[in-house]
mmCIF file of C-alpha atoms in Angstrom:
data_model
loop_
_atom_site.group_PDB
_atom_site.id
_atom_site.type_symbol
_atom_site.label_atom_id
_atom_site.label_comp_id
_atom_site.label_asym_id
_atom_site.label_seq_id
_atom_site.Cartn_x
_atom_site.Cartn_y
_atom_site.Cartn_z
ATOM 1 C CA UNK L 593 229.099 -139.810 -10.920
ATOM 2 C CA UNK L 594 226.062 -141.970 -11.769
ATOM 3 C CA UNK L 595 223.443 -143.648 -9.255
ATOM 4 C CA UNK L 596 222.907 -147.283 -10.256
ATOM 5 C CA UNK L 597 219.175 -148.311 -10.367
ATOM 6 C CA UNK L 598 216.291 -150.856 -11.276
ATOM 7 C CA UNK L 599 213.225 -150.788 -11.240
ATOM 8 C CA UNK L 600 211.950 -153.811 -10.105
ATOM 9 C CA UNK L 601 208.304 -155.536 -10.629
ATOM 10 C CA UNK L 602 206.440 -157.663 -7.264
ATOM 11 C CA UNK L 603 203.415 -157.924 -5.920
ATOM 12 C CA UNK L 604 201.600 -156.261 -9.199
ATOM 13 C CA UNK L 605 203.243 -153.091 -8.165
ATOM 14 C CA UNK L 606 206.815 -151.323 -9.671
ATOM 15 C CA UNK L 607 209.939 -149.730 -7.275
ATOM 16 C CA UNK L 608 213.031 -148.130 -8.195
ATOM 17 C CA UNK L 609 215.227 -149.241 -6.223
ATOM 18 C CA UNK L 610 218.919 -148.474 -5.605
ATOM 19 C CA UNK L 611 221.633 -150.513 -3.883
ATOM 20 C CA UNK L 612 220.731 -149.896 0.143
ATOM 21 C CA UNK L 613 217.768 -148.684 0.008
ATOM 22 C CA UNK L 614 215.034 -150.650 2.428
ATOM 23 C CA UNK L 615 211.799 -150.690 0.416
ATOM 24 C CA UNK L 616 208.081 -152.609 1.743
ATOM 25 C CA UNK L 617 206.819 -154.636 -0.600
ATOM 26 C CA UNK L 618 203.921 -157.169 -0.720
ATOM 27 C CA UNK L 619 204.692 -160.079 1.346
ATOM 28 C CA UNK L 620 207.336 -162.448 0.675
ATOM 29 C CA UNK L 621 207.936 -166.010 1.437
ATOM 30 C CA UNK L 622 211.602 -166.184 3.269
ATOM 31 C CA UNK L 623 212.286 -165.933 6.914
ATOM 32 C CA UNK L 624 214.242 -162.662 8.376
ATOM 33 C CA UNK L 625 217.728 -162.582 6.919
ATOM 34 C CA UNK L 626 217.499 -164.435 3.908
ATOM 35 C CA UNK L 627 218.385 -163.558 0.325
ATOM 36 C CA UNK L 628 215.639 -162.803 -2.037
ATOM 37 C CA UNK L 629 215.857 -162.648 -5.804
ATOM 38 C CA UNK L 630 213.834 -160.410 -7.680
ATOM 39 C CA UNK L 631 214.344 -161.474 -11.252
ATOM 40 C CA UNK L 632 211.478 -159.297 -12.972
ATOM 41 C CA UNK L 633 213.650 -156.483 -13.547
ATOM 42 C CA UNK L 634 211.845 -153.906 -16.221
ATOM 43 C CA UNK L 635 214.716 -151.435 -16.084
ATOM 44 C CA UNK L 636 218.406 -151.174 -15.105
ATOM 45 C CA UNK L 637 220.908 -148.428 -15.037
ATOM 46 C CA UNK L 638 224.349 -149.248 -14.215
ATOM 47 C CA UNK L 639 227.209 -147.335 -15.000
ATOM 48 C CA UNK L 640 225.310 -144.622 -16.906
ATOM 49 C CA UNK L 641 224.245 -147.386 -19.314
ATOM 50 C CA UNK L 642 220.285 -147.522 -19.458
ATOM 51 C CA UNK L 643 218.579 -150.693 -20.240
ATOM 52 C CA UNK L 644 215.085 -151.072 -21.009
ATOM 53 C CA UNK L 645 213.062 -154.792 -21.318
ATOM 54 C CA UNK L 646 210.606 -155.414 -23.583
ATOM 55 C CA UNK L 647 208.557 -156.161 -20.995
ATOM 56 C CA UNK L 648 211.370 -157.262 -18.229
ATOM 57 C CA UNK L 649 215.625 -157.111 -18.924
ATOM 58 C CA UNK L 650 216.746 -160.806 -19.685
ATOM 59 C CA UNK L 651 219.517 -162.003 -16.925
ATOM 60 C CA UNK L 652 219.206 -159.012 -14.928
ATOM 61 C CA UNK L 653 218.569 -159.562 -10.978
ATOM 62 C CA UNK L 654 218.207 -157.703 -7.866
ATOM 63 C CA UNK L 655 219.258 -159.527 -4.920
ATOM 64 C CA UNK L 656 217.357 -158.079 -1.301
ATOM 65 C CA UNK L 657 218.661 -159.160 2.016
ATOM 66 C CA UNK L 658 214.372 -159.380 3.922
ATOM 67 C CA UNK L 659 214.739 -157.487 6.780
ATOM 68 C CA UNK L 660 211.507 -157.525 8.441
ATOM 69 C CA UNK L 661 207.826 -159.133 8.170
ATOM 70 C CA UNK L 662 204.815 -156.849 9.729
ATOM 71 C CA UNK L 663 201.717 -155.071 9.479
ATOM 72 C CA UNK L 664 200.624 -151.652 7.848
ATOM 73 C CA UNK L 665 198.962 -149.342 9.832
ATOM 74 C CA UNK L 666 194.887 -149.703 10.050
ATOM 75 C CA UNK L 667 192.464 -148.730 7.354
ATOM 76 C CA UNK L 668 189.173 -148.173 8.704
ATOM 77 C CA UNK L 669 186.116 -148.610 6.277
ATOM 78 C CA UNK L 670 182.754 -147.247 7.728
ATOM 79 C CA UNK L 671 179.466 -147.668 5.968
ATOM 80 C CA UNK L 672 176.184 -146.034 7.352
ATOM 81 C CA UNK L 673 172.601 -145.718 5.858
ATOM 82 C CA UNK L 674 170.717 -142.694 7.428
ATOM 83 C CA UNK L 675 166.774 -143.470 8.851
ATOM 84 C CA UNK L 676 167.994 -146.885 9.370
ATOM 85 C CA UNK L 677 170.203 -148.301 12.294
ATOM 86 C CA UNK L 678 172.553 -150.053 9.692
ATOM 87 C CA UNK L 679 176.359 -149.003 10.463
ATOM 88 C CA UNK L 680 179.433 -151.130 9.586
ATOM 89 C CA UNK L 681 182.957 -150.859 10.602
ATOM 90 C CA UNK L 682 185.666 -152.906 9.443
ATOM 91 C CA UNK L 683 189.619 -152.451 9.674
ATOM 92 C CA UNK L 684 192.282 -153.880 7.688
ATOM 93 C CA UNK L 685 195.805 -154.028 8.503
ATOM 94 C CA UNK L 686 197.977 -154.969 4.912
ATOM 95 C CA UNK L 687 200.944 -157.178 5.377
ATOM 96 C CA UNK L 688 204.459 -155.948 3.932
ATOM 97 C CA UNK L 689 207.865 -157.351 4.085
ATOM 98 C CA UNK L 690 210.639 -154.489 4.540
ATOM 99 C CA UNK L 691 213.811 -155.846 2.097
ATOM 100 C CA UNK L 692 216.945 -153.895 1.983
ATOM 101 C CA UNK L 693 219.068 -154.380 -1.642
ATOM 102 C CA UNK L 694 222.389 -155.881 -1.766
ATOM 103 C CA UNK L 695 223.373 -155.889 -5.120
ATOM 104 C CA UNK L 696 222.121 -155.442 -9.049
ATOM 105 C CA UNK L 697 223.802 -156.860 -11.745
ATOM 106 C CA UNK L 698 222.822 -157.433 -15.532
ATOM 107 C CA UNK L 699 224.468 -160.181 -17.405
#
């Protein structure tokens, strides 16, 4: 039995995802519940046969149901200079969309 894959290209980062899997990505535009197409697919593997782009698979697509829109947790960046009274503290919470995958499929 073979696992059906992609690995899929958004937000300047790569995921290999498989069909059900909920995956947090970079922000998305889309409300909660919508379809989203990911159509920078770099490599696919259905059915045991492995296809590689050169550098993304022409008419393959991953189709991802968006599940939720939130917040990372907080990164906390401190700077301090010693014999002065200079300290700086600054958080950062990264957005993320959660997107669960429907389907892949390769023409």
């Amino acid at each position: 039995m073979t696992i059906d894959y992609a690995i899929i290209n958004t937000g300047g980062k790569q995921y290999r995802v498989r069909e059900g899997d909920t995956v947090s990505v970079e922000t998305l535009d889309g409300e909660i519940g919508s379809d989203f197409i990911f159509d920078r697919v770099l490599m696919t593997s259905i059915s045991g046969k492995l296809t590689i782009g050169a550098p993304a698979v022409q008419g393959a697509k991953v189709v991802g149901q968006i599940a939720e829109h939130g917040k990372a947790d907080k990164v906390i960046a401190l700077r301090y200079k010693n014999k002065t009274r200079q300290r700086v503290k600054r958080g950062h919470r990264q957005p993320f969309t959660s997107v669960t995958i429907k389907s892949i499929s390769v023409k």
